[in-house]
Amino acid sequence: MSDLIQGKTSQWEIVIGLETHAQIISKAKLFSAAKVGFGDEPNTNVSFIDAALPGVLPVPNKFCLQQAIKTGLALNGHINLISYFDRKHYFYPDSPFGYQITQFYKPIMENGYFIIELANGNKKTIKINRLHIEADAGKLLHDHHPKKSFVDLNRVGTGLMEIVTEPDFRNKEEVADYITKLRVMLKSLGVCDGNMEEGNLRCDINISVRKPGEQFRNRVEVKNVNSVKFIKEAIEYEVNEQINIWENGGEVKQQTKLFNAEKGTTYTLRTKEEAADYRYVREPDILPIVFTKLEVDELKSQIGELPEDKKERYINDFALNKDDATLLAYDNDNSMFFEQAVANNVHKNPKAIASFLITNLFALLNANNLPISKSKITPTMLANLIDLIEDKTISSKIAKEVFEKMWVSGKNAADIVKDDGLIQITDVLEIENVVLQIINNNKDKVAEIKAGKDKLLGWFVGQIMQQTKGKANPDLVNKLLKKHILG
Amino acid sequence: MKKLSDKEVERLVKISYLELDNEFINNSAQSLTNIINWVQELKSIDTSSVQPMFCLADFLQQNFSTWRNDDVVNNASVNEILLNVPEKEDVFIVVPKVIE
Amino acid sequence: MSLTKYCILELSNLLKNKKTKPSEIINDHIKASKLAQQELNIYITPTFENATQEAIKADERWNSGNQKSEFDGIPIGVKDIFLTKGERTTNASKFLDNFIAPYESTVTANLKNYGFISLGKLNMDEFAMGSANVTSAYGPVVNPWKLTDNISRVPGGSSGGSSAAVASYSVPMALGTDTGGSIRQPASLCGLVGLKPTYGTCSRFGIIAYASSLDQAGPLTRNVKDNALILNCMAGFDEKDASMVKKQKIDYSANIGKSISGLTVGIPKEYTSDKLDSAVNTYWKNIANMLESFGAKIVEVSLPYTKYALPVYYVMASAEASSNLARFDGIRYGKQVPANTLEEIYKKSRTNGWGEEVKRRILIGSYNLLEENFNDFIQAAKVRALITQDFANVFKTVDLLLTPTTTGEAFGLNESPKDPIEMYLNDIFTVTVNLAGLPAISIPVGLGKLGLPIGMQLIGNYFSESTIYQVAAKIEEQVQFKDVSSFVVKNNLNI
């Protein structure tokens, strides 16, 4: 797929950079001891610091900074052992201090990169300009009163990481893959829950278009877009609009816009001329933020295998297909379950485990509306079940039945197989007896098969399985049928 | 002499969220201009090898930070938060409707 | 007889020897306070009733031997910039006229833990911006020192209510804050001892910020020993203030009375100013000679970048102030001027709430922080580093610096300079100390040509408060400054 768009007069290249705000997972806020919570009673998770009372002083929460450093390391960035907080001034009721505490001049991390996957399967490196830490704002509620807005300060001061890319994206699919993969990585690191609906992960998209080979043209920033679908829609709309303006002799003004999710359009919030003068200045209430290399190394050692690496390993070492590998690797609980099962599987057949897990366990979890962490069947139980198939104790058909019984009873596969007499019949003579009996009783059908109606062979298999209650080894059944019917 | 234009003073007044009468703006323009020119003296000083000092820690190059642990303690009660709020309703701080 | 004649140490001894009890002490000081309030306007919010009740509790504690400390029941005054829980805290501004503090500042909490009882919230310059206590929304404070000319003179600022309260014997100690000289200058003009500790010694939590990187709380007292004893109670690491220095608690009074022989005292030549009053100059020389006679080595030193201190100070302080004052929007506290739009509320509340000086400094600060002026701002921060480096250089060879605190005696209330720059020049000897974060004290050394107090300043290296007190006590012992304000004499508060 070419990244160039054919307009009326020219081809156009899309240029996109992304600023992603990720709410840091922590118990307390970034600068106060108030609780971080979603959906609590309004103005109950607020300290005097969050409400910016006179005389209060922010004290940074070390854990929030450690979370950001972990993320910075996972983004392959350079961690600044000394960084600073700055004040960004703006007046709004969601910002009690009249400024946001952020890192403007020297962020905690710079110069990282992140690898995305293109539609053709190739990889592309997206440069990460910086990751900085800042305090979130409160919320305004507009629907309570016709003439008034209500202020809820609960979210004020919650820790945020802002991850800023270079303008390296050339189409909306790249952006979508970036945000999807980034979200998975943040969740896997335990630094952000990735919940886009609640706004815990949201994007500002910087979009411009240019003719190939040109310098950058004016860009439009679409703020606070909070789903992958909306991000794609916003880009789609904005790109068309910009190309239209340029091709009709107009000029795209540098501006800040918002996305209207209902209409799938963007609209202007403020133009460059109206842009706030943020008057960035060092936050004098907080000393320089100092970490030692030892502390950073310790944090680095806490980072486990990242989802992308895990996925590659599942494909390369376990021979999983890409979809299965993605499904398991992108979720910490899934991959933990899977890998524990693999570890307990005597016959070492990860592919069989993955396939069984995805087909059967996920179905049961879905039906019971349970997360995998609450599964009644443990990884070891699954591993043992797969071993029973592998060593031909049961057939895979029986395995499914056993699995359902395990879920209901909580019993081990081996016990169920034994108690219910489900052990596969692998004795040739025993199966041959059944086979011969069925053949003798159905001579007419044998004749039809011999005349070329091969499909009837399946009917015979069914009959034999019925007779043996599904326990006959299918390979043997097939082999013996062919031997006695086709000679 | 650098002098601030009325327009520049007005801009400062605007971003400072003040609303000043003409007399004060005129007075302020004069003292602002005085102070700004006073500050111009600093420009001639060679500071090419100097790191800016925003706080004592910058100068002392203190290699420590004061931290808060990730513990939740004593949120203020809604009543305490609303104690001095001039316009409030139920558990909310109230402002004239702002529409984005 | 009035118990107001005793200093803190004396009151403490009387209490320990059961010669008096807190309620008597508080009672006498409330009487003096009421007189002073009428004549000098020292309090914005007196809390006499509460103090009386607290004193009765302190009586009981002493009776049962459960006193909080040797200072339990001794009165203090608190600059109205400190938040005191449940009490009105105005910062001398109409903006906060009805603001009730929902929490207690660390410094006042520390003092109350020792049993000190606040008689009220003291007048000051609005938002601590001023050097004469004439910008208060609650009217100017009058200096208790009055001459036969009967002209009302300024008590200094911004801690003018604090200096007037102590110099009028309304309280034996008052809390001040010092951003560019706001403790030392009023102490000097009222004949008191006032210390600005090393930045980070006292918690700033609960003090309404003017310029965060410069602000520091400190005590104003009638003598050096009291000052050190109070600093012992005020100081200490507070995890609520992330800009503090983690230091072990020490006894700041430990060196008082020790010989000063062998110490080196520097005289910075740049502090010689043509604006300097000749009497001040004479005292400066005499004190230096006196120190030399007690074995101190006196050397001339140079602080070449000091001459840039005032522009640097006004750039940095106003920039931080304009930022710190952004939270005053009339939404969560403070006086809101009703309006139809949010922006109007912001503008009208801020315009109505503050006086001219505050608004002027906000404008200057906004200007300094504009993107197009950013390089000038950085230049100021770099020159600040040079000014600080000057001190670091001289403190390699000297223990303390001796300078005047002010250029002259207190001027009349009506003589306040109209031009802000001229007004700012009053801070010329004090602001460098704040820029560098160093500790400094002002101690009275005598009366000037008019007959009003004159103070000298001792500047020490970081965390050298004990040495400062040591030398200050020696000066105090030698100059025997026994004069008291005319207010005290008139009302027999010293006998």
Coordinates of N, CA and C in Angstrom, one line a residue, chain A residues 57 287, chain B residues 56-57 60 62 64 66, chain C residues 82 106-108 110-111 114 175-178 183 195-205 207 212-219 227-253 433-434 436-440 460-466 468-469:
Chain A
L57 N 2.5 22.5 49.6 CA 3.7 22.3 48.8 C 3.6 20.9 48.2
L287 N 12.8 20.0 44.6 CA 14.3 19.9 44.3 C 14.5 19.1 43.0
Chain B
L56 N 18.4 26.9 45.7 CA 19.7 26.6 46.4 C 20.3 25.3 46.0
A57 N 19.4 24.3 45.8 CA 19.8 23.0 45.4 C 20.6 23.0 44.1
L60 N 24.1 24.1 45.2 CA 24.8 23.2 46.0 C 25.0 21.8 45.3
Q62 N 22.9 19.4 45.2 CA 22.5 18.4 46.1 C 22.1 17.2 45.3
F64 N 20.3 14.6 46.2 CA 19.2 13.9 46.8 C 17.9 14.5 46.5
T66 N 13.7 14.7 48.0 CA 12.7 14.4 49.1 C 11.5 13.7 48.4
Chain C
F82 N 1.2 32.9 57.9 CA 1.2 31.5 58.3 C -0.3 31.0 58.5
T106 N 3.5 24.1 59.5 CA 4.4 23.3 60.2 C 5.1 24.1 61.3
V107 N 5.6 25.3 61.0 CA 6.3 26.1 62.0 C 5.4 26.5 63.2
T108 N 4.2 26.9 62.9 CA 3.4 27.3 64.1 C 3.0 26.0 64.8
N110 N 4.9 23.4 65.2 CA 6.1 23.1 66.0 C 6.1 23.9 67.3
L111 N 5.9 25.2 67.2 CA 5.9 26.1 68.3 C 4.8 25.8 69.3
Y114 N 5.5 23.1 71.6 CA 6.3 23.4 72.8 C 5.5 24.2 73.8
L175 N 6.7 35.7 64.9 CA 7.2 35.0 63.7 C 7.2 35.9 62.5
G176 N 8.2 35.9 61.7 CA 8.2 36.6 60.5 C 8.6 35.7 59.3
T177 N 8.6 36.2 58.1 CA 9.1 35.5 57.0 C 10.0 36.5 56.2
D178 N 11.0 36.0 55.5 CA 12.0 36.9 54.9 C 12.3 36.4 53.5
I183 N 12.5 40.1 57.5 CA 12.6 39.9 58.9 C 13.7 40.9 59.4
L195 N 16.3 36.9 62.7 CA 17.2 36.0 61.9 C 16.4 35.4 60.7
K196 N 17.1 35.4 59.6 CA 16.6 34.6 58.4 C 17.6 33.4 58.4
P197 N 17.0 32.2 58.6 CA 17.9 31.0 58.6 C 18.3 30.6 57.2
T198 N 19.2 29.7 57.1 CA 19.6 29.1 55.8 C 18.3 28.5 55.2
Y199 N 18.3 28.7 53.8 CA 17.1 28.2 53.1 C 17.0 26.7 53.4
G200 N 15.8 26.3 53.7 CA 15.6 24.9 54.0 C 15.7 24.5 55.4
T201 N 15.9 25.5 56.3 CA 16.0 25.2 57.8 C 14.6 25.0 58.4
C202 N 13.7 26.0 58.1 CA 12.4 25.9 58.6 C 11.4 25.5 57.5
S203 N 10.4 24.7 57.8 CA 9.5 24.3 56.8 C 8.7 25.5 56.2
R204 N 8.5 25.4 54.9 CA 7.6 26.5 54.3 C 6.2 26.0 54.2
F205 N 5.9 24.7 54.7 CA 4.5 24.2 54.5 C 3.6 25.1 55.4
I207 N 3.0 28.2 54.8 CA 3.3 29.7 54.7 C 2.9 30.1 53.3
S212 N 9.1 31.2 46.2 CA 9.4 29.9 46.9 C 10.8 29.7 47.1
S213 N 11.7 30.1 46.1 CA 13.1 29.8 46.3 C 13.8 30.8 47.2
L214 N 13.1 31.8 47.7 CA 13.7 32.8 48.5 C 13.1 32.8 49.9
D215 N 11.9 32.4 50.1 CA 11.1 32.6 51.3 C 11.8 31.7 52.4
Q216 N 11.9 32.3 53.6 CA 12.2 31.5 54.8 C 11.6 32.2 56.0
A217 N 11.1 31.3 57.0 CA 10.6 31.8 58.2 C 11.7 32.0 59.2
G218 N 11.5 33.0 60.2 CA 12.4 33.2 61.2 C 11.8 34.0 62.4
P219 N 12.5 34.0 63.5 CA 12.0 34.7 64.7 C 12.5 36.1 64.8
N227 N 16.3 34.4 70.5 CA 16.2 34.1 69.1 C 16.6 32.7 68.8
A228 N 17.8 32.3 69.4 CA 18.3 31.0 69.2 C 17.4 29.9 69.8
L229 N 16.8 30.2 71.0 CA 16.0 29.2 71.6 C 14.7 29.0 70.8
I230 N 14.2 30.1 70.2 CA 13.0 29.9 69.4 C 13.3 29.2 68.1
L231 N 14.5 29.5 67.5 CA 14.8 28.7 66.2 C 14.9 27.3 66.5
N232 N 15.5 26.9 67.7 CA 15.5 25.5 68.1 C 14.1 24.8 68.0
C233 N 13.1 25.6 68.4 CA 11.7 25.1 68.4 C 11.1 25.1 67.0
M234 N 11.5 26.0 66.2 CA 10.9 26.2 64.9 C 11.4 25.2 63.8
A235 N 12.7 25.0 63.9 CA 13.4 24.3 62.8 C 13.2 22.8 62.9
G236 N 13.6 22.2 61.8 CA 13.5 20.7 61.8 C 12.9 20.2 60.5
F237 N 13.4 19.1 60.0 CA 13.0 18.6 58.7 C 11.6 18.2 58.7
D238 N 10.9 18.6 57.6 CA 9.5 18.4 57.5 C 9.3 17.7 56.1
E239 N 8.7 16.5 56.2 CA 8.5 15.7 54.9 C 7.5 16.4 54.0
K240 N 6.8 17.4 54.5 CA 5.8 18.1 53.7 C 6.4 19.2 52.8
D241 N 7.7 19.5 53.1 CA 8.4 20.5 52.3 C 9.5 19.8 51.6
A242 N 9.4 19.6 50.3 CA 10.4 18.8 49.5 C 11.6 19.7 49.2
S243 N 11.6 21.0 49.6 CA 12.8 21.8 49.3 C 13.6 21.9 50.5
M244 N 13.3 21.2 51.6 CA 14.1 21.3 52.8 C 15.4 20.5 52.8
V245 N 16.2 20.9 53.7 CA 17.5 20.2 53.9 C 17.4 19.2 55.0
K246 N 17.8 18.0 54.8 CA 17.8 17.0 55.8 C 19.0 17.2 56.7
K247 N 18.7 17.7 57.9 CA 19.8 18.0 58.9 C 19.4 17.5 60.2
Q248 N 20.4 17.0 61.0 CA 20.2 16.6 62.3 C 19.7 17.9 63.1
K249 N 18.9 17.7 64.1 CA 18.5 18.8 65.0 C 19.7 19.2 65.8
I250 N 20.0 20.5 65.9 CA 21.1 20.9 66.7 C 20.6 22.0 67.7
D251 N 21.4 22.4 68.7 CA 21.1 23.5 69.6 C 21.8 24.7 69.1
Y252 N 20.9 25.6 68.5 CA 21.5 26.8 67.8 C 22.1 27.8 68.9
S253 N 21.8 27.6 70.1 CA 22.2 28.5 71.2 C 23.6 28.0 71.8
V433 N 21.4 37.9 50.4 CA 21.4 36.7 51.3 C 20.3 35.8 50.9
N434 N 19.1 36.3 50.5 CA 18.0 35.4 50.0 C 18.4 34.8 48.7
A436 N 21.2 33.9 47.7 CA 22.2 32.8 47.9 C 21.7 31.8 48.8
G437 N 20.6 32.0 49.6 CA 20.0 31.0 50.5 C 20.8 31.0 51.8
L438 N 21.6 32.0 52.1 CA 22.4 32.0 53.3 C 21.7 32.5 54.5
P439 N 22.2 32.2 55.7 CA 21.6 32.7 57.0 C 22.1 34.1 57.3
A440 N 21.3 34.9 57.9 CA 21.8 36.2 58.3 C 20.9 36.8 59.4
G460 N 26.3 34.5 57.5 CA 27.1 33.4 57.7 C 27.0 32.4 56.5
N461 N 27.9 31.4 56.5 CA 27.9 30.4 55.5 C 26.7 29.5 55.8
Y462 N 26.4 28.6 54.9 CA 25.2 27.7 55.0 C 25.3 27.0 56.4
F463 N 24.2 26.9 57.1 CA 24.0 26.2 58.3 C 25.0 26.6 59.4
S464 N 25.4 27.9 59.4 CA 26.3 28.4 60.4 C 25.6 29.3 61.4
E465 N 24.3 29.0 61.6 CA 23.5 29.9 62.5 C 24.1 29.9 63.9
S466 N 24.7 28.8 64.4 CA 25.3 28.8 65.7 C 26.4 29.9 65.8
I468 N 26.7 32.5 63.9 CA 26.1 33.8 63.8 C 25.6 34.3 65.2
Y469 N 24.9 33.4 65.9 CA 24.4 33.7 67.2 C 25.6 34.0 68.2

